[in-house]
XYZ file of C-alpha atoms in Angstrom:
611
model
C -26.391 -17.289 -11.229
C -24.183 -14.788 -13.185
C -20.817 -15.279 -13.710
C -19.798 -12.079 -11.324
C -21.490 -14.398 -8.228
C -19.571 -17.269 -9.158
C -15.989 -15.619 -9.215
C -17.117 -14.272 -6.122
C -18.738 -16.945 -4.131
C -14.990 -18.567 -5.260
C -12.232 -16.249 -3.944
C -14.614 -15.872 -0.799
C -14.860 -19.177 -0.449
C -10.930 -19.316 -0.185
C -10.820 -16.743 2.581
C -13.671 -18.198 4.362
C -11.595 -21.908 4.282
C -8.028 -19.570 5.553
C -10.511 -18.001 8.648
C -11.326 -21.512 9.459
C -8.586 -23.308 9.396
C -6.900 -20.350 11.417
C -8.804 -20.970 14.189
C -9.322 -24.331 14.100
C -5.250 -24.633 13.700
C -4.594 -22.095 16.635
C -5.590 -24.164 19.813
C -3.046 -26.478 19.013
C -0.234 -24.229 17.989
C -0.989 -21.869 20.711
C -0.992 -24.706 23.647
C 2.411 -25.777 22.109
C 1.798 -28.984 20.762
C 2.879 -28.378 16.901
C 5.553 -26.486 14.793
C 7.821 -25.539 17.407
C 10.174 -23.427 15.279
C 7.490 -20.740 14.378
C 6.398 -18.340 16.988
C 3.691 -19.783 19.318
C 1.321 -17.070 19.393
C 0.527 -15.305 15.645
C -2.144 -12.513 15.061
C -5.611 -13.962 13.916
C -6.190 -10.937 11.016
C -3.623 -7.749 11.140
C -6.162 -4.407 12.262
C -4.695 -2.395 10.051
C -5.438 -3.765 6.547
C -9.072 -1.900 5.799
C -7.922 1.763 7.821
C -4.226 1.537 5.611
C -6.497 0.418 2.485
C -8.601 3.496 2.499
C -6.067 5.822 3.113
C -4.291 4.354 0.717
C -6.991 4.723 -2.018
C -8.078 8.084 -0.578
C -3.985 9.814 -0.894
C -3.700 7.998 -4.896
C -6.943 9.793 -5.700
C -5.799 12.900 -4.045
C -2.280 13.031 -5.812
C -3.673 12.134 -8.964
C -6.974 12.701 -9.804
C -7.314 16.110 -7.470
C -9.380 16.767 -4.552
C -12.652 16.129 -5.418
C -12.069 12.946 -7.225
C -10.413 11.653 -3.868
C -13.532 12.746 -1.968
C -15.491 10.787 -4.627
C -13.472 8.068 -4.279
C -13.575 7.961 -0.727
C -17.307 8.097 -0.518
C -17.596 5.261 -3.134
C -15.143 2.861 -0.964
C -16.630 3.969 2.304
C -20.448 4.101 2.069
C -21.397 0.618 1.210
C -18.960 -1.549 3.300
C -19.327 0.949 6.558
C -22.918 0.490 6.283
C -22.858 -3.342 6.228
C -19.801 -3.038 8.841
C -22.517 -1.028 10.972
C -24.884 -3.773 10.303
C -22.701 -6.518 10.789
C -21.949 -5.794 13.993
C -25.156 -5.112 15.026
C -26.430 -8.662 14.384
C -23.151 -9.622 16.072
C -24.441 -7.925 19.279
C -27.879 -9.617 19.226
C -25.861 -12.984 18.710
C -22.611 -12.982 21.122
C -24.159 -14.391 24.222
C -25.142 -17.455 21.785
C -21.963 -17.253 20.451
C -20.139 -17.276 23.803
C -22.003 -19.639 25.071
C -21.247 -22.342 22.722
C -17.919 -21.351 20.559
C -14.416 -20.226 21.742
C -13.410 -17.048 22.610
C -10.703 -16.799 20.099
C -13.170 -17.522 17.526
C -15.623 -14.713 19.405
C -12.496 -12.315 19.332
C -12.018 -13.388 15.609
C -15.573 -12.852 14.596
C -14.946 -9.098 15.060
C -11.921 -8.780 12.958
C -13.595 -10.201 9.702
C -14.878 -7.305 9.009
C -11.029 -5.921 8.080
C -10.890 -8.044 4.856
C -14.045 -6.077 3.364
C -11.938 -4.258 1.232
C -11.342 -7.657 -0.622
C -14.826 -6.554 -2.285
C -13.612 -3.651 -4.170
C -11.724 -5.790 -6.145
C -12.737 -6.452 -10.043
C -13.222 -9.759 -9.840
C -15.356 -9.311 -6.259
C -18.295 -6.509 -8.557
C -21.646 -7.605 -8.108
C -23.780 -7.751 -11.014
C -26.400 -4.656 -10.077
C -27.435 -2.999 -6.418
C -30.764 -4.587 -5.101
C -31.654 -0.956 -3.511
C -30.262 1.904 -4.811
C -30.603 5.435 -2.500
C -30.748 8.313 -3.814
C -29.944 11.984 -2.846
C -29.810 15.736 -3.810
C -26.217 16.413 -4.259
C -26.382 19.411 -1.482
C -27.820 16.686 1.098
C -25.352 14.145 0.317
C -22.426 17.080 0.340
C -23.326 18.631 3.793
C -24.246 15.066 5.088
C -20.823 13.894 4.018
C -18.897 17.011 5.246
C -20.723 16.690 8.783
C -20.039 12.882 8.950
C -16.245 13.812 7.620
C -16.117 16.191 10.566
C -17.165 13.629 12.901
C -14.695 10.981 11.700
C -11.989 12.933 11.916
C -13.225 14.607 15.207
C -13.683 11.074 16.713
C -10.554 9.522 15.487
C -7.950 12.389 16.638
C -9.465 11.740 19.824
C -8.671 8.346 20.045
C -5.096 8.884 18.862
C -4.571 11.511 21.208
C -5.998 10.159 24.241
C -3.712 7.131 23.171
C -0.426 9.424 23.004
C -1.396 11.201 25.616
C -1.829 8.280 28.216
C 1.198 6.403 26.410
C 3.375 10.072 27.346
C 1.761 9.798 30.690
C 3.025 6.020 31.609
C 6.048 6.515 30.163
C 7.128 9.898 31.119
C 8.822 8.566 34.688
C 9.096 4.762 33.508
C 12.484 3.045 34.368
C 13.426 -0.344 32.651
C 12.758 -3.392 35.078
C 16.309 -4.221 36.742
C 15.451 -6.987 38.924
C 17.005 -10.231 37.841
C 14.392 -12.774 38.820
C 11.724 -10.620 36.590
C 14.059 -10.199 33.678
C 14.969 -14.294 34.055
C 10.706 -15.145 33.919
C 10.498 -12.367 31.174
C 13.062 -13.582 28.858
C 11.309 -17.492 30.117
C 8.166 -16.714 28.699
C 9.596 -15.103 25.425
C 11.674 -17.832 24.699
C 8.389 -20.114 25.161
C 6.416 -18.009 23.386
C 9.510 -18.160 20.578
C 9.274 -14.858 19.847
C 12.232 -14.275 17.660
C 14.261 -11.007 17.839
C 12.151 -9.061 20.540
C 12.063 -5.727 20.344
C 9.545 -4.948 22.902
C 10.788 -3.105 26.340
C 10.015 -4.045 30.114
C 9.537 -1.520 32.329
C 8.189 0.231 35.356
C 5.969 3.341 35.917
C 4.248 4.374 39.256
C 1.542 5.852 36.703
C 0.049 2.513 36.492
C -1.738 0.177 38.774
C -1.911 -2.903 36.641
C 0.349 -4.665 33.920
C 0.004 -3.055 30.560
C 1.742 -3.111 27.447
C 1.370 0.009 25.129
C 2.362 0.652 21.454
C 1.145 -0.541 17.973
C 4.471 -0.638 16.221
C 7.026 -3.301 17.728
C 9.874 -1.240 18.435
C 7.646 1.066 20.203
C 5.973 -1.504 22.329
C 6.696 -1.156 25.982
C 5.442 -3.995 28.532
C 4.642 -2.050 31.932
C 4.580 -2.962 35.429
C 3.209 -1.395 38.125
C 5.137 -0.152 41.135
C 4.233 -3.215 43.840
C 6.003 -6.635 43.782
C 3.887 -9.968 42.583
C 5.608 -13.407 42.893
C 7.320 -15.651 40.142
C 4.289 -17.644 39.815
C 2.410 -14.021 39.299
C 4.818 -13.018 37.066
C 4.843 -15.795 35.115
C 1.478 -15.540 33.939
C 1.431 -11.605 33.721
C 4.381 -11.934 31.234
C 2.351 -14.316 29.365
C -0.759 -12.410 29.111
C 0.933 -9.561 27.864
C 2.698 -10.949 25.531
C 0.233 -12.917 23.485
C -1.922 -9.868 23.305
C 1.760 -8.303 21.752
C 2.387 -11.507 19.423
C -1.323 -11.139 18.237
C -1.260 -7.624 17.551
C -4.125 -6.868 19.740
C -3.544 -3.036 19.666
C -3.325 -2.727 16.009
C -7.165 -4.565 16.372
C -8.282 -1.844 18.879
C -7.237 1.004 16.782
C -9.526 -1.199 13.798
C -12.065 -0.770 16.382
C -11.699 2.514 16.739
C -11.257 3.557 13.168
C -14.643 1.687 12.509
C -15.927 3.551 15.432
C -14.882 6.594 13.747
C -16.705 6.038 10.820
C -19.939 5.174 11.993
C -19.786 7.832 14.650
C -23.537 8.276 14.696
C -24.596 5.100 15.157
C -24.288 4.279 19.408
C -24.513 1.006 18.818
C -20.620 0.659 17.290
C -19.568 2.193 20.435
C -20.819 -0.344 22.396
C -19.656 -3.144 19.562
C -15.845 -1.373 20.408
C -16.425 -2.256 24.224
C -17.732 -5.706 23.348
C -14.836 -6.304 21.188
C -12.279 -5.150 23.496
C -14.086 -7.875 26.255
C -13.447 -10.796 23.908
C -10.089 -9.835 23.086
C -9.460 -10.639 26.538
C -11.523 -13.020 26.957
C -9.632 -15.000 24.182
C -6.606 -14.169 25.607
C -7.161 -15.251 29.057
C -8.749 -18.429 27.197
C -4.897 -18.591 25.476
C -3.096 -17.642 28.915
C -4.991 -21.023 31.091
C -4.329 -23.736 28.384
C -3.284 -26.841 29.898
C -3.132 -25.089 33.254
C -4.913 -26.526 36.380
C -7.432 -25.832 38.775
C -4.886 -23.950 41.193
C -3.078 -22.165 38.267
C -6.754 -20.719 37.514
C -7.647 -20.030 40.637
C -4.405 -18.315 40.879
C -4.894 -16.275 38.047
C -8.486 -15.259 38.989
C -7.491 -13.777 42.477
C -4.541 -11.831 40.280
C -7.891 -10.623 37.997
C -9.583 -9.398 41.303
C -6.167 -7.682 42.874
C -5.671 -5.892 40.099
C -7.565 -2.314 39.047
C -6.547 0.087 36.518
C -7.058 2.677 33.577
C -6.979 1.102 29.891
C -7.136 3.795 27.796
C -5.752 3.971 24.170
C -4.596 1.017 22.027
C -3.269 -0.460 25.358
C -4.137 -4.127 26.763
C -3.985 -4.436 30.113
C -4.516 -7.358 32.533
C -7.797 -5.597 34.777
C -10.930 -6.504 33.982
C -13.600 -3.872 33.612
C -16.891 -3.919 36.198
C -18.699 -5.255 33.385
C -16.504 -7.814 32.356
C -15.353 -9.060 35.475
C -17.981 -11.937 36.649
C -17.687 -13.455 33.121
C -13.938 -13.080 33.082
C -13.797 -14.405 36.146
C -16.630 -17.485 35.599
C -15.027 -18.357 32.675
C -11.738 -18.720 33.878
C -12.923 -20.753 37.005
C -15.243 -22.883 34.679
C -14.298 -22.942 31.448
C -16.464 -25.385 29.681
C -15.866 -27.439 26.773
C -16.876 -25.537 23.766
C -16.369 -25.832 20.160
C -13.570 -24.096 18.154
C -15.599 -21.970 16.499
C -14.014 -22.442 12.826
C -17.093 -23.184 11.109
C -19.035 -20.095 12.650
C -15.807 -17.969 11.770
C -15.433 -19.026 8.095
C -19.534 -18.944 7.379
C -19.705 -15.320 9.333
C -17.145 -13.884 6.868
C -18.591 -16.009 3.365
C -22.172 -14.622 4.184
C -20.338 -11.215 5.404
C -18.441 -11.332 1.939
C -20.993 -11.981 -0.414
C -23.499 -10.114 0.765
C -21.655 -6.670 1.012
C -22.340 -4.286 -2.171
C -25.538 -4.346 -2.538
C -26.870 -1.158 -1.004
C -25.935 2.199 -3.717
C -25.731 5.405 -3.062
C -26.525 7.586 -6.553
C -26.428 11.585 -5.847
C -25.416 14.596 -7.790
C -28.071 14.650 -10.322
C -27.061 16.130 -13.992
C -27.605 15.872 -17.386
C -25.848 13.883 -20.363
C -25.398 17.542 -21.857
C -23.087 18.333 -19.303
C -21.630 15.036 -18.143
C -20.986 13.710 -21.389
C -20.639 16.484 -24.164
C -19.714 19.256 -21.543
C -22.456 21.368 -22.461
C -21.846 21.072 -26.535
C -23.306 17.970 -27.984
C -22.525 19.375 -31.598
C -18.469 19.375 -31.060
C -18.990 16.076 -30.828
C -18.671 13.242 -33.186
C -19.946 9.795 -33.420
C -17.330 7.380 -34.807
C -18.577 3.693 -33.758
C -21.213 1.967 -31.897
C -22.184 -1.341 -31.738
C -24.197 -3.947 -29.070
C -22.056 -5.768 -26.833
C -22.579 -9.702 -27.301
C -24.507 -9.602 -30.215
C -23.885 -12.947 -32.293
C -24.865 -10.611 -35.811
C -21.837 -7.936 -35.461
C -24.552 -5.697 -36.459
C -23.685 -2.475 -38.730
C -25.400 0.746 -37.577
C -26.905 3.472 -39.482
C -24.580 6.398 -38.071
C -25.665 9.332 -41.170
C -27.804 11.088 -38.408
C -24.997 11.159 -35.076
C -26.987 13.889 -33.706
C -30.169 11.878 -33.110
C -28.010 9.589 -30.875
C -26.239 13.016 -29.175
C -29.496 14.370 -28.437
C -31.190 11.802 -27.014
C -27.960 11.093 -24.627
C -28.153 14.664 -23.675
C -31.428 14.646 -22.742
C -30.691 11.616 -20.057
C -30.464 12.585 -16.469
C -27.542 11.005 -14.576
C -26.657 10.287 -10.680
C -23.051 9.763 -9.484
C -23.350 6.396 -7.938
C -21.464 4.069 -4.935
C -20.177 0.770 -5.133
C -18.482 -1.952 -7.236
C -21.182 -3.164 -9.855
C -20.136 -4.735 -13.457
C -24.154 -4.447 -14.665
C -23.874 -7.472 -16.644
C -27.353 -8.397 -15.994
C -29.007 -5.488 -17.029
C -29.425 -6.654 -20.909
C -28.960 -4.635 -23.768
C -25.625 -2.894 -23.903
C -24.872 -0.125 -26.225
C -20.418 0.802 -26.547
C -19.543 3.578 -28.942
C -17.118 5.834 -29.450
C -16.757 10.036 -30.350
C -14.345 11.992 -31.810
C -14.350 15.072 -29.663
C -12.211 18.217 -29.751
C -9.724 16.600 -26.942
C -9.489 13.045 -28.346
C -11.475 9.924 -28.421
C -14.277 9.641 -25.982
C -15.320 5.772 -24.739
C -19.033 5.572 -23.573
C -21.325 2.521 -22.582
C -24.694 2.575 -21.223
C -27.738 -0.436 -20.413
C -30.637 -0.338 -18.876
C -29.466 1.264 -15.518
C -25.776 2.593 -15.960
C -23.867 4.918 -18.383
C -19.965 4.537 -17.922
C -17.738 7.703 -18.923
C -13.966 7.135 -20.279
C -11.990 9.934 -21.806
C -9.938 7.745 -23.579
C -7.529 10.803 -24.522
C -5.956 11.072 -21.039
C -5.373 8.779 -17.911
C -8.387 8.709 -15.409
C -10.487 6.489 -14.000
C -14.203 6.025 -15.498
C -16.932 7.754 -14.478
C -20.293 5.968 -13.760
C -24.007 6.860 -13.330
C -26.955 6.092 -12.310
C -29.866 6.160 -14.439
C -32.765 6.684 -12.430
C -35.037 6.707 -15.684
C -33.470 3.637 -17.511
C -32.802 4.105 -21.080
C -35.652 4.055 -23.722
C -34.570 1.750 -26.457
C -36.751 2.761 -28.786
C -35.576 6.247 -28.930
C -31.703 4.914 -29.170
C -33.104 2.336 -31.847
C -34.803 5.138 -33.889
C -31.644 7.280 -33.462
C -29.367 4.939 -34.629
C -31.270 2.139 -37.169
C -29.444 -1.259 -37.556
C -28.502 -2.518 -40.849
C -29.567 -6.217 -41.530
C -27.233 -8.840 -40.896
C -26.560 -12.274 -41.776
C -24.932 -15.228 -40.565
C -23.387 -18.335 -42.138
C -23.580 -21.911 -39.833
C -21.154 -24.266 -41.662
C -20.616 -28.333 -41.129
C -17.946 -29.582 -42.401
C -19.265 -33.023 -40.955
C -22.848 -34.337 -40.603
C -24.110 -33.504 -36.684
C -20.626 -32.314 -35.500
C -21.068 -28.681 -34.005
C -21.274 -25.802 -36.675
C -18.492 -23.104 -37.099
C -20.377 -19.878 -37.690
C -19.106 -16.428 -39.208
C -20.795 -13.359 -40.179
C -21.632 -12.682 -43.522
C -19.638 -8.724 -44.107
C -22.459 -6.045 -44.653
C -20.886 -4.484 -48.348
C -24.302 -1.927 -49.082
C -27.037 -1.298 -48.300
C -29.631 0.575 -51.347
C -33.152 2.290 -51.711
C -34.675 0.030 -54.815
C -36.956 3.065 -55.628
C -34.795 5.973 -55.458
C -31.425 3.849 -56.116
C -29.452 6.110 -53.298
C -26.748 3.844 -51.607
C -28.160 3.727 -47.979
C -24.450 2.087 -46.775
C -21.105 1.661 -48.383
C -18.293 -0.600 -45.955
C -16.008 1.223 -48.428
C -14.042 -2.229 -49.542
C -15.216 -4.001 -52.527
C -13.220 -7.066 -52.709
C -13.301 -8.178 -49.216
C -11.974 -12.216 -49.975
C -10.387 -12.504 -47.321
C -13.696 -12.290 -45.107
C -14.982 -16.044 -43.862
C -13.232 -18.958 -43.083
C -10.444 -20.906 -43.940
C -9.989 -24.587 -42.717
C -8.271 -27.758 -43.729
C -11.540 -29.284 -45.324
C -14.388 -27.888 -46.910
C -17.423 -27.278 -44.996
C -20.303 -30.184 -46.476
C -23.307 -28.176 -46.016
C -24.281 -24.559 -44.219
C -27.347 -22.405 -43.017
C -28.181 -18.670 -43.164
C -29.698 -16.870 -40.538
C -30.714 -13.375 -41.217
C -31.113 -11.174 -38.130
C -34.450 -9.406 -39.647
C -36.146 -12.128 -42.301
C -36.282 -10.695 -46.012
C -39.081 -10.526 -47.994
C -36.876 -12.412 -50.661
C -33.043 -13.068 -50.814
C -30.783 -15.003 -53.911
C -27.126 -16.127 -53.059
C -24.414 -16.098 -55.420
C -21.210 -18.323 -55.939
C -17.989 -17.798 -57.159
C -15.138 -19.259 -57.822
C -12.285 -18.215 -56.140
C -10.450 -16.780 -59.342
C -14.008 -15.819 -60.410
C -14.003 -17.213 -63.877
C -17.302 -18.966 -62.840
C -19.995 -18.482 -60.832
C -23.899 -19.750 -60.488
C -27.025 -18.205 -58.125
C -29.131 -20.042 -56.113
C -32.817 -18.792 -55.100
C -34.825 -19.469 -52.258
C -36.559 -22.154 -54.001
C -32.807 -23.830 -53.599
C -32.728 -23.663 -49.659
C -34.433 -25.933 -47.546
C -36.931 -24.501 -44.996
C -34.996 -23.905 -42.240
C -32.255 -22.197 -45.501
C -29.656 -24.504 -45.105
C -28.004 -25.902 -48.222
C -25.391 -27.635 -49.937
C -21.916 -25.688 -50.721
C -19.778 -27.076 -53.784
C -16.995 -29.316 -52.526
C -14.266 -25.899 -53.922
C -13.527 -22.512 -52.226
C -15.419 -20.238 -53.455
C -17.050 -16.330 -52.877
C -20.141 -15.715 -51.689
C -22.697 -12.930 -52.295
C -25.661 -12.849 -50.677
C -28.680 -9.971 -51.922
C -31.733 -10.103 -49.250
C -34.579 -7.409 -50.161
C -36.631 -5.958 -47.185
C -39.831 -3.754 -47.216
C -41.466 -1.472 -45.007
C -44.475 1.205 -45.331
C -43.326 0.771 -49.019
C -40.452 1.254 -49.286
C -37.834 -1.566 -50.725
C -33.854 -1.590 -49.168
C -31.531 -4.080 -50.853
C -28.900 -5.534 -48.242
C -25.266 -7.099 -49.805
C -23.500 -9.410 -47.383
C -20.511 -11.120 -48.814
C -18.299 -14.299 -47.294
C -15.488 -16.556 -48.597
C -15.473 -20.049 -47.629
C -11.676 -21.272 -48.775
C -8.904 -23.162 -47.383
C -6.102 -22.281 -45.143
C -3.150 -23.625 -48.143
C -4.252 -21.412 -50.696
């Protein structure tokens, strides 16, 4: 399991314990049993923490990074946890009559908020590794797709808000606050028992509704209505208390989540019916909150009170009516509620398998060249400065004489934008390098499946693709040869764990022709190894491409004195003996190939840290 997974399956973990120990918690704070100085009924996840995320991301990109960077942007964030939202909730369909059946209905109602924390996964430390499926599409599909689909979110969710404002305006047009002493005396009862501290929220009355309501998402805005008809204490009572744990737990702000996911996966039917499903067990686990402790004649109280009363939810609104199709099992629940479980453990394994499996669908579109992504169309303005192989244990030195080879072959690569949070740390090889470039100092990555982008000469995020082709290492190999390189595996005592360093590449030569292949351009370089306390006993080289021969040389450290040792001197494996006195070290490997001889200089210092 990679690293990535791990720091993952971690942090969700976390949230997945919080979910459960929420609802496990709740039954007893909510019946009033525990922490009486906090309020009694708290929201189970805030609805507004994915919608505010996204716009959030979606106005920085905007401000900052121009328009079509924020459309980008928005795409990225959108496509991959919409889809598995859309999923999600599908399965959650298929499941809920199990789910009812056996768990409460605050957990039910809790289920379909989980979904709210999946912006948690566009964190760094939430990437996954690489995509398991990958779809791609011409950039003119995925354009007009995502201008149609931009239409329709936008389409659907104005008409939520509106209808909202509109029926809000409607209520509250003619509504006068509630005057009548004996329903101001059970109101401010059922606050005070619900220790609600410093209301804000408004009782009124409106002849434009026929059953209690409370509208508003903000709380100063929050109004609790009540129909034009009289209902008795007892009535009251429990009308007062309906509405206002659907207030305390911020059900409104969860039906405009509902209807912002709605919005978003416009074409799929079956969110709209997930939104009417949701908005069932939002009541559901309210009247579940409402009848704890109560008895039979409370309940049966309460039911004839769900029959009585018709009306019009519309909007981000709760309401006390039950809808045709919600009625019976309103109404069956309430009369026989059943002992069923709390629902924690479902809650906090929904949201760890929700969590960790989210990010693994891509989305790779506009197709284009390295030519034009990369070198904007003029490889040859470009200059290549550094490169080297992430995690290689030889620090390997590159032949960079020929940068074009390397720019050539890059331009040649075609690229795909691509979705999603991904570190590709499993996809081996990794090449980083860097290019002097008529604007400033160009950053660029790429393994087997990704090339990363970073103009390193102004602030903006990086720019990934997709490579649909993979990278041929061969090519970038023959572009760019590597240098041999050496390492040095000191013990300073017998069968403790070796220190190892890198013996410094100094030249590289052609025997035949004697033209200097590589120069590192320092020639003293003593300061190069390691320096310790006590001398390292004994110590083993390990080339990274095995020489046809190789000597080593050693100095002293004011180098008055020196003495070579030839292979005959190593042992097999070429470990051997260093002299008990700091001392330089030059090692000369020769290497062959279709005849042709290359001498390789590495040099070291092994000395110690008084000197």
């Amino acid at each position: 399991m990679s690293t990535e997974l791990v720091i993952k399956g971690f942090f969700a973990l976390l949230m997945s314990g919080a979910f459960a120990y929420t609802v496990f918690s709740r039954q007893d704070t909510e019946s009033g049993e525990q922490d009486e100085t906090s309020e009694r009924y708290l929201p189970y996840i805030s609805g507004l923490l994915l919608p505010l995320c996204l716009l959030t991301v979606t106005l920085f990109a905007f401000i900052y990074l121009g328009r079509e960077a924020a459309a980008e942007m928005m795409l990225s964030f959108s496509f991959g946890i919409f889809l598995h939202i859309a999923l999600y909730y599908a399965l959650l369909l298929l499941l809920l009559p199990l789910f009812r059946r056996f768990i409460s209905a605050r957990a039910c109602a809790m289920l379909w908020l989980i979904p709210n924390y999946l912006y948690y996964t566009q964190f760094s430390y939430m990437e996954v590794p690489v995509p398991l499926l990958v779809l791609r599409a011409p950039e003119g599909i995925v354009k007009g797709l995502f201008l149609l689909w931009a239409a329709g979110f936008a389409a659907v969710l104005l008409w939520h808000v509106i209808s909202h404002l509109v029926f809000r305006r409607r209520i509250l047009r003619h509504a006068v606050p509630v005057t009548d002493e004996a329903a101001l005396s059970l109101w401010q009862k059922e606050l005070a028992d619900a220790r609600v501290k410093k209301p804000k929220m408004r009782l009124v009355r409106s002849d434009a509704v026929k059953t209690p309501l409370s509208v508003g998402i903000c709380k100063r805005s929050i109004r609790v209505v009540l129909p034009q008809r009289e209902y008795t204490e007892q009535e009251l009572s429990l009308i007062f208390r309906h509405e206002l744990i659907h207030i305390c737990r911020e059900d409104a702000a969860s039906k405009f989540f509902f209807a912002f996911c709605c919005a978003m996966c416009w074409f799929n039917p079956l969110m709209w019916r997930a939104m009417r499903n949701s908005a069932d067990d939002m009541e559901l686990s309210c009247d579940e909150t409402v009848l704890l402790g109560c008895d039979s004649d409370e309940r049966r109280l309460y039911a004839e009170l769900l029959l009585r009363t018709a009306g019009d939810e519309r909007g981000f609104t709760s309401c006390l009516s039950a809808s045709a199709r919600a009625l019976r099992y309103r109404l069956g629940r309430i009369m026989k509620p059943g002992k069923r479980k709390s629902g924690a453990l479902a809650v906090g394994l929904a949201f760890f398998i929700l969590c960790m499996s989210c990010g693994y669908v891509s989305l790779a579109y506009d197709s284009t060249t390295g030519k034009e992504a990369v070198f904007g169309g003029d490889p040859s303005s470009f200059s290549l400065r550094y490169l080297a192989e992430t995690g290689d244990p030889f620090q390997t030195e590159y032949d960079l004489s020929d940068p074009a080879a390397l720019s050539d072959y890059l331009s040649q690569l075609r690229l795909e934008k691509i979705t999603g949070n991904y570190s590709f740390t499993e996809e081996g090889r990794r090449i980083t390098c860097l290019y002097d470039t008529p604007n400033g100092t160009l950053g660029l990555s790429f393994s087997d499946r990704v090339l990363r982008v970073t103009p390193l000469y102004r602030e903006r995020v990086t720019d990934s693709y997709y490579l649909p082709e993979g990278i041929d290492w061969a090519a970038v190999d023959a572009a760019v040869p590597a240098f041999p390189a050496l390492n040095v595996s000191l013990w300073t005592v017998k069968d403790a764990h070796s220190n190892r360093i890198s013996g410094k590449l100094v030249a590289v030569n052609d025997i035949s022709t004697g033209e200097q292949l590589y120069d590192c351009g320092d020639s003293e370089l003593d300061l190069h190894g390691t320096f310790g306390h006590q001398l390292p006993l004994s110590g083993q080289l390990v080339f990274s491409k095995q020489p046809r021969r190789f000597s080593m040389t050693v100095e002293t450290m004011d180098r008055t004195s020196h003495y070579t040792m030839t292979e005959q001197d190593f042992a097999e494996d070429l470990s051997f003996t260093l002299p008990q006195y700091p001392a330089h070290y030059t090692v000369s490997a020769v290497y062959g190939q279709d005849g042709k001889e290359t001498e390789a200089v590495f040099r070291f210092t092994v000395g110690l840290a008084d000197q």
